Short mmCIF file of C-alpha atoms and ligand atoms in Angstrom, two decimals:
data_model
loop_
_atom_site.label_atom_id
_atom_site.label_comp_id
_atom_site.label_asym_id
_atom_site.label_seq_id
_atom_site.Cartn_x
_atom_site.Cartn_y
_atom_site.Cartn_z
CA MET J 28 99.92 99.64 -74.32
CA SER J 29 100.69 101.84 -71.47
CA VAL J 30 101.67 105.31 -72.05
CA ALA J 31 105.23 104.84 -71.21
CA GLU J 32 105.41 102.07 -73.97
CA GLU J 33 103.47 104.16 -76.50
CA VAL J 34 106.23 106.83 -75.59
CA LYS J 35 108.99 104.26 -76.43
CA ALA J 36 107.32 102.55 -79.39
CA THR J 37 106.87 106.31 -81.01
CA GLY J 38 110.25 107.03 -80.30
CA PHE J 39 111.52 103.83 -82.39
CA ASP J 40 108.78 104.60 -85.07
CA ALA J 41 110.73 107.95 -85.63
CA LEU J 42 113.95 105.95 -86.33
CA THR J 43 115.06 105.39 -90.06
CA LEU J 44 115.06 101.96 -91.47
CA GLU J 45 118.68 102.03 -91.39
CA GLU J 46 118.95 103.10 -87.78
CA LYS J 47 116.58 100.29 -86.72
CA LEU J 48 118.68 97.84 -88.56
CA ASP J 49 121.70 99.20 -86.51
CA ARG J 50 119.55 98.50 -83.51
CA LEU J 51 118.83 94.90 -84.54
CA ALA J 52 122.48 94.64 -85.61
CA GLU J 53 123.50 95.81 -82.12
CA VAL J 54 121.39 93.48 -80.24
CA ALA J 55 122.75 90.42 -82.41
CA VAL J 56 126.34 91.13 -82.05
CA LYS J 57 125.86 92.13 -78.14
CA VAL J 58 123.20 90.18 -76.85
CA GLY J 59 122.86 87.33 -79.65
CA LEU J 60 126.45 86.56 -79.79
CA GLY J 61 128.28 88.47 -76.65
CA LEU J 62 130.99 88.70 -79.05
CA LYS J 63 134.31 89.08 -77.27
CA GLU J 64 137.16 91.52 -78.23
CA GLY J 65 139.23 89.65 -80.55
CA GLN J 66 137.14 87.22 -81.76
CA GLU J 67 136.22 86.09 -85.41
CA LEU J 68 132.80 86.00 -86.94
CA ILE J 69 131.82 83.89 -89.53
CA MET J 70 128.18 84.94 -90.90
CA SER J 71 125.49 83.31 -93.61
CA ALA J 72 123.24 85.60 -94.76
CA PRO J 73 120.70 85.82 -97.85
CA MET J 74 121.59 88.29 -100.58
CA GLU J 75 118.62 90.27 -99.96
CA ALA J 76 119.90 90.64 -95.97
CA LEU J 77 123.34 92.86 -97.30
CA PRO J 78 122.17 96.12 -95.58
CA LEU J 79 121.65 93.89 -92.17
CA ALA J 80 124.52 92.24 -92.96
CA ARG J 81 126.57 95.41 -93.28
CA LYS J 82 125.24 96.81 -90.28
CA ILE J 83 126.09 93.48 -88.16
CA THR J 84 129.64 93.88 -89.52
CA GLU J 85 129.90 97.25 -88.44
CA GLN J 86 128.56 96.60 -84.79
CA ALA J 87 131.08 93.13 -84.99
CA TYR J 88 134.16 95.43 -85.55
CA LYS J 89 133.04 97.90 -83.32
CA ALA J 90 132.86 95.47 -80.31
CA GLY J 91 136.44 94.09 -81.58
CA ALA J 92 135.74 91.68 -84.03
CA VAL J 93 139.53 90.63 -85.47
CA LEU J 94 138.01 89.42 -88.96
CA VAL J 95 134.01 89.09 -90.08
CA THR J 96 133.47 86.47 -92.90
CA THR J 97 130.04 86.32 -94.46
CA LEU J 98 128.75 83.50 -96.77
CA TYR J 99 126.00 84.90 -99.11
CA GLY J 100 123.03 82.63 -100.26
CA ASP J 101 121.25 83.41 -103.38
CA ASP J 102 117.64 82.21 -104.03
CA PRO J 103 117.85 82.37 -108.00
CA SER J 104 121.09 80.38 -107.79
CA VAL J 105 119.53 77.93 -105.99
CA LEU J 106 116.88 77.46 -108.45
CA SER J 107 119.05 77.35 -111.52
CA ARG J 108 120.90 73.96 -110.04
CA TYR J 109 117.27 72.22 -109.88
CA GLN J 110 116.78 73.74 -113.39
CA TYR J 111 119.62 72.41 -115.10
CA ALA J 112 122.26 70.72 -112.84
CA LYS J 113 123.00 66.93 -113.89
CA ASP J 114 121.42 64.73 -111.58
CA ALA J 115 124.83 63.85 -109.72
CA SER J 116 124.81 67.44 -108.68
CA PHE J 117 121.82 66.55 -105.76
CA ASP J 118 124.10 64.14 -104.06
CA TYR J 119 126.80 66.63 -103.54
CA ALA J 120 127.93 69.50 -101.20
CA ALA J 121 130.83 71.79 -100.48
CA GLY J 122 132.09 69.67 -97.82
CA TRP J 123 135.49 71.31 -98.23
CA LEU J 124 133.90 74.80 -97.41
CA MET J 125 131.88 73.46 -94.44
CA GLU J 126 134.91 71.53 -92.78
CA GLY J 127 136.70 75.21 -93.09
CA VAL J 128 133.74 76.46 -91.25
CA ALA J 129 134.05 74.01 -88.69
CA ASN J 130 137.59 74.89 -88.34
CA GLY J 131 137.30 78.38 -87.97
CA PHE J 132 134.59 77.38 -84.93
CA ARG J 133 137.40 75.30 -83.75
CA LYS J 134 139.98 77.95 -83.88
CA GLY J 135 137.63 80.67 -81.56
CA ALA J 136 135.19 82.07 -84.37
CA ALA J 137 131.44 83.04 -83.62
CA ARG J 138 128.48 82.06 -85.69
CA LEU J 139 125.88 84.23 -86.91
CA ALA J 140 122.99 83.34 -89.26
CA ILE J 141 120.44 85.80 -90.72
CA ALA J 142 117.49 83.93 -91.85
CA GLY J 143 115.26 85.47 -94.73
CA ALA J 144 115.40 82.90 -97.49
CA ASN J 145 112.24 82.32 -99.10
CA PRO J 146 110.28 79.48 -97.05
CA ALA J 147 108.61 78.65 -100.14
CA LEU J 148 111.60 78.31 -102.70
CA LEU J 149 111.61 74.59 -103.90
CA ALA J 150 107.95 73.92 -103.02
CA LYS J 151 107.63 72.94 -106.73
CA GLU J 152 110.89 71.32 -107.22
CA ASP J 153 111.47 67.24 -107.16
CA PRO J 154 111.11 66.58 -103.50
CA ALA J 155 113.36 63.44 -104.38
CA LYS J 156 116.16 65.81 -105.34
CA VAL J 157 115.22 67.88 -102.72
CA ALA J 158 115.69 65.45 -99.84
CA ARG J 159 119.09 64.21 -101.26
CA ALA J 160 120.54 67.76 -101.47
CA ASN J 161 119.55 68.15 -97.97
CA VAL J 162 121.04 65.02 -96.86
CA ALA J 163 124.42 65.87 -98.64
CA ALA J 164 124.29 69.30 -96.99
CA SER J 165 123.63 67.81 -93.47
CA LYS J 166 126.41 65.17 -94.03
CA ALA J 167 128.67 67.95 -94.88
CA GLY J 168 127.42 70.54 -92.20
CA LYS J 169 127.67 67.69 -89.32
CA PRO J 170 131.37 68.57 -87.93
CA ALA J 171 130.03 72.41 -87.82
CA MET J 172 126.36 71.49 -86.61
CA GLU J 173 127.77 69.43 -83.84
CA LEU J 174 130.19 72.46 -82.40
CA ILE J 175 126.94 74.41 -82.48
CA THR J 176 124.49 71.79 -80.85
CA ARG J 177 127.00 71.03 -78.45
CA HIS J 178 126.98 74.67 -77.74
CA GLU J 179 130.82 74.74 -77.57
CA ILE J 180 130.67 78.22 -79.36
CA ASN J 181 128.96 81.31 -79.38
CA TRP J 182 126.17 81.69 -82.05
CA THR J 183 122.93 83.07 -82.88
CA ILE J 184 120.02 83.71 -85.62
CA VAL J 185 118.39 86.95 -86.25
CA ALA J 186 116.02 87.48 -89.36
CA ALA J 187 116.06 90.28 -92.10
CA ALA J 188 112.77 90.63 -93.94
CA THR J 189 113.29 89.71 -97.91
CA PRO J 190 110.81 90.21 -100.52
CA GLU J 191 109.51 86.69 -101.31
CA TRP J 192 109.47 85.68 -97.93
CA ALA J 193 107.48 89.25 -97.18
CA LYS J 194 104.77 88.27 -99.83
CA LEU J 195 104.33 84.85 -98.67
CA VAL J 196 103.21 86.27 -94.66
CA PHE J 197 101.29 89.11 -95.95
CA PRO J 198 99.59 87.81 -99.32
CA GLY J 199 97.74 90.45 -101.51
CA GLU J 200 100.17 93.28 -100.35
CA PRO J 201 101.89 94.99 -102.46
CA GLU J 202 105.70 94.12 -102.16
CA GLU J 203 107.10 97.53 -100.68
CA THR J 204 104.36 97.11 -98.02
CA ALA J 205 104.90 93.25 -97.03
CA VAL J 206 108.08 94.14 -96.88
CA ALA J 207 107.71 97.15 -94.52
CA LYS J 208 105.07 95.31 -92.31
CA LEU J 209 107.66 92.05 -92.10
CA TRP J 210 110.59 94.20 -90.57
CA GLU J 211 108.13 95.90 -88.26
CA ALA J 212 106.89 92.26 -86.97
CA ILE J 213 110.74 91.25 -86.57
CA PHE J 214 111.62 94.38 -84.60
CA ALA J 215 108.93 93.85 -82.30
CA SER J 216 109.02 90.11 -81.86
CA SER J 217 112.86 90.73 -81.85
CA ARG J 218 112.37 93.17 -79.07
CA VAL J 219 114.24 96.09 -80.41
CA ASN J 220 111.74 98.60 -80.72
CA VAL J 221 112.07 100.04 -77.02
CA GLU J 222 114.34 102.42 -75.69
CA ASP J 223 117.27 100.31 -74.56
CA PRO J 224 116.97 97.06 -76.19
CA VAL J 225 120.06 95.51 -74.57
CA ALA J 226 118.43 96.12 -70.74
CA GLU J 227 115.02 94.79 -72.27
CA TRP J 228 116.77 91.66 -72.97
CA LYS J 229 118.46 91.31 -69.94
CA ARG J 230 115.27 91.23 -68.13
CA HIS J 231 113.49 89.26 -70.66
CA GLY J 232 116.71 86.64 -70.29
CA GLU J 233 116.29 86.79 -66.62
CA HIS J 234 112.44 86.17 -67.01
CA LEU J 235 112.88 82.93 -68.69
CA LYS J 236 115.69 81.91 -66.75
CA LYS J 237 113.32 81.79 -63.62
CA ARG J 238 110.63 79.50 -65.33
CA VAL J 239 113.68 77.16 -66.68
CA ASP J 240 114.91 77.11 -62.72
CA LEU J 241 111.29 76.11 -61.74
CA LEU J 242 111.23 73.29 -64.17
CA ASN J 243 114.42 72.03 -63.41
CA ALA J 244 113.62 71.86 -59.72
CA LYS J 245 110.41 69.61 -60.74
CA ARG J 246 112.67 66.62 -62.03
CA PHE J 247 109.59 65.75 -63.97
CA SER J 248 109.60 62.29 -66.02
CA ALA J 249 107.35 63.11 -68.63
CA LEU J 250 105.37 65.83 -70.27
CA HIS J 251 101.68 64.81 -71.17
CA PHE J 252 100.13 67.18 -74.06
CA LYS J 253 96.59 66.89 -74.52
CA SER J 254 94.38 69.43 -77.37
CA ALA J 255 90.60 69.92 -76.70
CA ASP J 256 89.67 68.49 -79.91
CA GLY J 257 91.55 65.10 -78.97
CA THR J 258 93.80 65.37 -82.21
CA THR J 259 96.70 65.38 -79.73
CA ASP J 260 97.26 63.10 -76.91
CA LEU J 261 101.00 62.75 -76.12
CA LYS J 262 103.01 61.52 -73.82
CA VAL J 263 107.01 62.74 -74.10
CA GLY J 264 109.24 61.20 -71.70
CA LEU J 265 112.24 63.09 -70.51
CA ALA J 266 115.71 61.81 -70.98
CA ASP J 267 117.25 60.91 -67.68
CA ASP J 268 119.28 63.70 -66.08
CA HIS J 269 117.50 66.31 -68.54
CA LEU J 270 118.23 70.06 -68.19
CA TRP J 271 115.73 72.79 -68.96
CA ALA J 272 117.35 75.69 -70.67
CA GLY J 273 116.07 79.33 -72.34
CA GLY J 274 117.12 82.77 -72.07
CA GLY J 275 120.69 81.98 -73.05
CA THR J 276 123.61 79.83 -73.08
CA MET J 277 127.09 79.73 -71.27
CA ALA J 278 128.74 78.42 -74.50
CA GLY J 279 131.77 76.01 -74.07
CA ASN J 280 134.07 78.70 -74.99
CA GLY J 281 132.98 80.70 -71.98
CA VAL J 282 130.92 83.25 -73.98
CA TYR J 283 127.29 83.80 -72.87
CA CYS J 284 125.14 84.20 -75.74
CA GLN J 285 121.59 84.41 -76.98
CA PRO J 286 121.10 81.57 -79.74
CA ASN J 287 117.58 82.71 -81.20
CA ILE J 288 116.73 86.11 -81.60
CA PRO J 289 113.61 86.32 -80.67
CA THR J 290 113.01 83.31 -78.11
CA GLU J 291 110.51 82.65 -75.92
CA GLU J 292 110.83 78.85 -75.48
CA CYS J 293 111.84 76.72 -72.38
CA PHE J 294 113.29 73.41 -73.54
CA THR J 295 114.86 69.79 -72.66
CA THR J 296 116.00 66.83 -74.09
CA PRO J 297 113.32 64.24 -74.23
CA HIS J 298 113.67 60.43 -73.93
CA LYS J 299 114.37 59.01 -77.66
CA ASP J 300 112.47 55.71 -76.51
CA ARG J 301 109.79 57.21 -74.31
CA VAL J 302 107.67 58.88 -77.06
CA ASP J 303 103.99 58.00 -77.23
CA GLY J 304 100.96 58.90 -78.73
CA ARG J 305 99.26 61.34 -81.47
CA VAL J 306 100.04 64.83 -82.28
CA ARG J 307 98.69 67.10 -85.01
CA ALA J 308 100.50 70.42 -86.20
CA THR J 309 99.16 73.47 -85.08
CA LYS J 310 101.28 75.12 -87.60
CA PRO J 311 102.49 74.59 -91.19
CA LEU J 312 106.02 74.04 -91.38
CA SER J 313 108.68 75.44 -93.73
CA HIS J 314 111.49 73.00 -94.35
CA GLN J 315 114.52 74.18 -96.54
CA GLY J 316 111.89 75.44 -98.98
CA THR J 317 109.09 73.38 -98.84
CA LEU J 318 106.17 73.90 -97.10
CA ILE J 319 104.69 70.84 -95.13
CA GLU J 320 101.15 71.40 -93.86
CA ASN J 321 98.70 69.31 -91.21
CA ILE J 322 101.35 67.07 -90.03
CA ALA J 323 99.74 64.39 -88.16
CA VAL J 324 101.98 61.49 -86.52
CA ARG J 325 102.03 58.44 -84.00
CA PHE J 326 104.92 57.62 -81.70
CA GLU J 327 105.13 54.21 -80.33
CA GLY J 328 108.32 53.36 -77.81
CA GLY J 329 109.81 56.61 -79.40
CA LYS J 330 109.47 55.98 -82.90
CA ILE J 331 107.25 57.65 -85.45
CA VAL J 332 105.22 54.83 -86.91
CA GLU J 333 102.36 56.66 -88.96
CA ALA J 334 103.10 59.85 -90.54
CA THR J 335 100.62 62.26 -93.10
CA ALA J 336 100.18 65.57 -93.75
CA THR J 337 97.95 67.50 -96.08
CA ALA J 338 100.68 68.94 -98.20
CA GLY J 339 104.67 68.51 -98.54
CA GLU J 340 103.64 64.64 -97.09
CA ASP J 341 106.17 63.23 -99.63
CA VAL J 342 108.97 65.68 -98.16
CA LEU J 343 108.00 65.05 -94.49
CA ASN J 344 108.28 60.84 -95.14
CA ARG J 345 111.80 61.20 -96.72
CA LEU J 346 112.74 63.96 -93.95
CA ILE J 347 112.20 61.47 -91.43
CA SER J 348 113.94 58.51 -93.18
CA THR J 349 117.10 60.61 -93.18
CA ASP J 350 118.63 58.20 -90.58
CA GLU J 351 117.39 56.27 -87.75
CA GLY J 352 117.39 59.29 -85.45
CA ALA J 353 114.74 61.27 -87.79
CA ARG J 354 112.09 59.57 -86.65
CA ARG J 355 112.42 60.45 -82.66
CA LEU J 356 112.62 63.74 -81.11
CA GLY J 357 115.61 65.52 -80.05
CA GLU J 358 113.79 68.33 -78.18
CA VAL J 359 110.59 69.36 -76.36
CA ALA J 360 109.72 73.29 -75.96
CA LEU J 361 107.25 75.16 -73.76
CA VAL J 362 106.17 78.43 -75.28
CA PRO J 363 102.97 80.00 -73.89
CA HIS J 364 100.28 81.11 -76.41
CA ASN J 365 100.01 84.50 -74.82
CA SER J 366 104.18 85.11 -76.22
CA PRO J 367 104.10 88.52 -78.07
CA ILE J 368 104.66 86.33 -81.25
CA ALA J 369 102.00 84.30 -80.77
CA GLN J 370 99.65 87.31 -79.85
CA SER J 371 100.68 89.06 -83.40
CA GLY J 372 99.08 86.15 -84.88
CA ILE J 373 101.01 86.39 -88.06
CA LEU J 374 102.08 82.84 -89.47
CA PHE J 375 105.79 83.63 -90.49
CA TRP J 376 106.37 80.37 -92.56
CA ASN J 377 109.72 80.12 -90.81
CA THR J 378 110.87 78.47 -87.66
CA LEU J 379 112.93 81.02 -86.15
CA PHE J 380 109.47 82.73 -85.26
CA ASP J 381 106.97 80.33 -85.50
CA GLU J 382 108.61 78.06 -82.86
CA ASN J 383 108.67 81.10 -80.28
CA ALA J 384 104.98 81.46 -80.85
CA ALA J 385 103.96 78.00 -79.93
CA SER J 386 105.03 74.83 -77.61
CA HIS J 387 106.89 72.36 -80.11
CA ILE J 388 109.12 69.11 -80.36
CA ALA J 389 111.88 68.79 -82.49
CA LEU J 390 112.67 65.32 -84.67
CA GLY J 391 116.37 64.78 -84.90
CA GLN J 392 119.36 65.76 -83.20
CA ALA J 393 119.28 66.68 -79.20
CA TYR J 394 121.12 69.21 -77.70
CA SER J 395 123.87 67.68 -75.14
CA THR J 396 123.67 71.20 -73.38
CA CYS J 397 120.26 70.02 -71.98
CA LEU J 398 121.87 66.94 -69.92
CA ILE J 399 123.42 67.08 -66.45
CA GLY J 400 127.15 67.21 -67.36
CA GLY J 401 126.07 66.56 -71.10
CA GLU J 402 128.60 69.05 -72.84
CA LYS J 403 131.71 66.45 -71.41
CA MET J 404 129.87 63.26 -72.84
CA ASP J 405 130.36 61.17 -75.90
CA ALA J 406 128.13 59.64 -78.20
CA ALA J 407 127.47 56.22 -76.04
CA GLN J 408 126.98 58.34 -72.76
CA LEU J 409 124.39 60.45 -74.21
CA ALA J 410 122.23 57.82 -75.92
CA ALA J 411 122.33 55.86 -72.38
CA LEU J 412 120.67 58.72 -70.86
CA GLY J 413 118.03 58.76 -73.98
CA ALA J 414 119.27 61.72 -75.98
CA ASN J 415 118.74 61.09 -79.88
CA GLU J 416 121.20 61.34 -82.52
CA SER J 417 120.64 62.37 -85.96
CA LEU J 418 121.54 64.48 -89.06
CA ILE J 419 118.56 66.49 -88.79
CA HIS J 420 117.03 69.01 -86.16
CA VAL J 421 113.73 70.18 -87.24
CA ASP J 422 111.26 71.37 -84.78
CA TRP J 423 107.16 71.71 -85.65
CA MET J 424 104.91 73.38 -83.66
CA ILE J 425 102.24 71.76 -81.32
CA GLY J 426 100.66 74.24 -78.89
CA SER J 427 97.61 76.63 -79.00
CA ALA J 428 95.57 77.91 -77.12
CA GLU J 429 93.43 74.78 -76.91
CA MET J 430 96.34 72.81 -75.27
CA ASP J 431 96.71 71.45 -71.91
CA VAL J 432 100.17 70.29 -70.80
CA ASP J 433 100.65 68.15 -67.46
CA GLY J 434 104.07 67.13 -66.36
CA ILE J 435 104.42 63.63 -64.81
CA ALA J 436 106.26 62.85 -61.74
CA ALA J 437 108.49 59.54 -61.28
CA ASP J 438 105.64 58.14 -59.03
CA GLY J 439 103.15 59.27 -61.90
CA THR J 440 101.41 61.86 -60.13
CA ALA J 441 100.23 64.79 -63.07
CA GLU J 442 100.67 68.64 -62.31
CA PRO J 443 99.05 71.13 -64.19
CA LEU J 444 101.79 73.18 -66.27
CA MET J 445 99.89 74.72 -68.94
CA ARG J 446 96.21 75.23 -69.15
CA LYS J 447 94.70 76.60 -72.74
CA GLY J 448 98.02 77.28 -73.84
CA ALA J 449 98.83 79.71 -70.69
CA TRP J 450 101.18 78.96 -67.84
CA VAL J 451 99.25 77.56 -64.85
ZN1 ZN V 22 113.10 74.97 -79.89
ZN1 ZN V 23 114.72 73.09 -82.19
#
């Protein structure tokens, strides 16, 4: 840490938790959403994130929001369903509510999600019920999710430290210490522990954009991931007319937003039929309250033909059976191993953070904005270019300090992009 950085950090440390939450809320509204005067905001938040949700609401109104509506989730209430609800409950979702949310988006509302639910909430529940409830929720949420994955509206996700999550990240610590440590990790990786977080985000966004421009100029036809121990040897073909993205998006409604706080990734659309080889996850994955550990899969012609995990294998297999596209890739992302989140060495058990600590791939739905002119194409046009379609979009981490990545040109020549997890 330089002297200047130390002064800045000390200044941040001197703030009260409430003041720190206000900084994060300001970044979420001004940088994450780029919320426009007169815009409506639909927010989702875990009950335990109430103090941050209130700060975000305050910042949103200060920025000119016409109305902020928050849907709160409650982990113990979710568990009650698994304990007491009749079997038919698990094929049911509040479709009427999700239709309303999608309508709100169509009428101009922005979307903000606060992450912070217990990543292991459903670990002991029946995987069949978990899978059914997930499918029902994905189907009901599809119209709203489509507007999000097509980047038609400005949206963002930020995180709040909650007790159950914090205890999983810092096991053995008393709850209060764990929560305080998780908050500090969130503030640091969300780049709000500096004097002017909004300016810092501008600089960071431009830095990512430069990398994105370089990758776009290369027009690679594939990426080749190879780990030193040989457990990963994967060729990921890129979609025709793929576009790399990172460091912010111009949404279809004309608002510039930063969809993830934090973000360190450059990502694009793989070709759904051109992925071959084997790959092993380098971090466990928390998916909808279940933990999946040591995922290892083999792809043939774009499709997973073999999938194993040392924990949560049942959930993994149900996940990739969701629909035809769930066995294929919808995203590939490059993240250097020296990113601040990776350097913290913390395993967050939360995709928002862990995916920004390592290169990753995502099963399922592709982002149409990661194709030239994709936002104006229909499903058939997107599929013709190789973009995958699915009800799911699940990122999992494959990068490490042992990973080499080559870019493969159309004529087959390889160019080193990453060596030992760092940009060449
Ligand atoms: Zn990603
Ligand atoms: Zn993703």
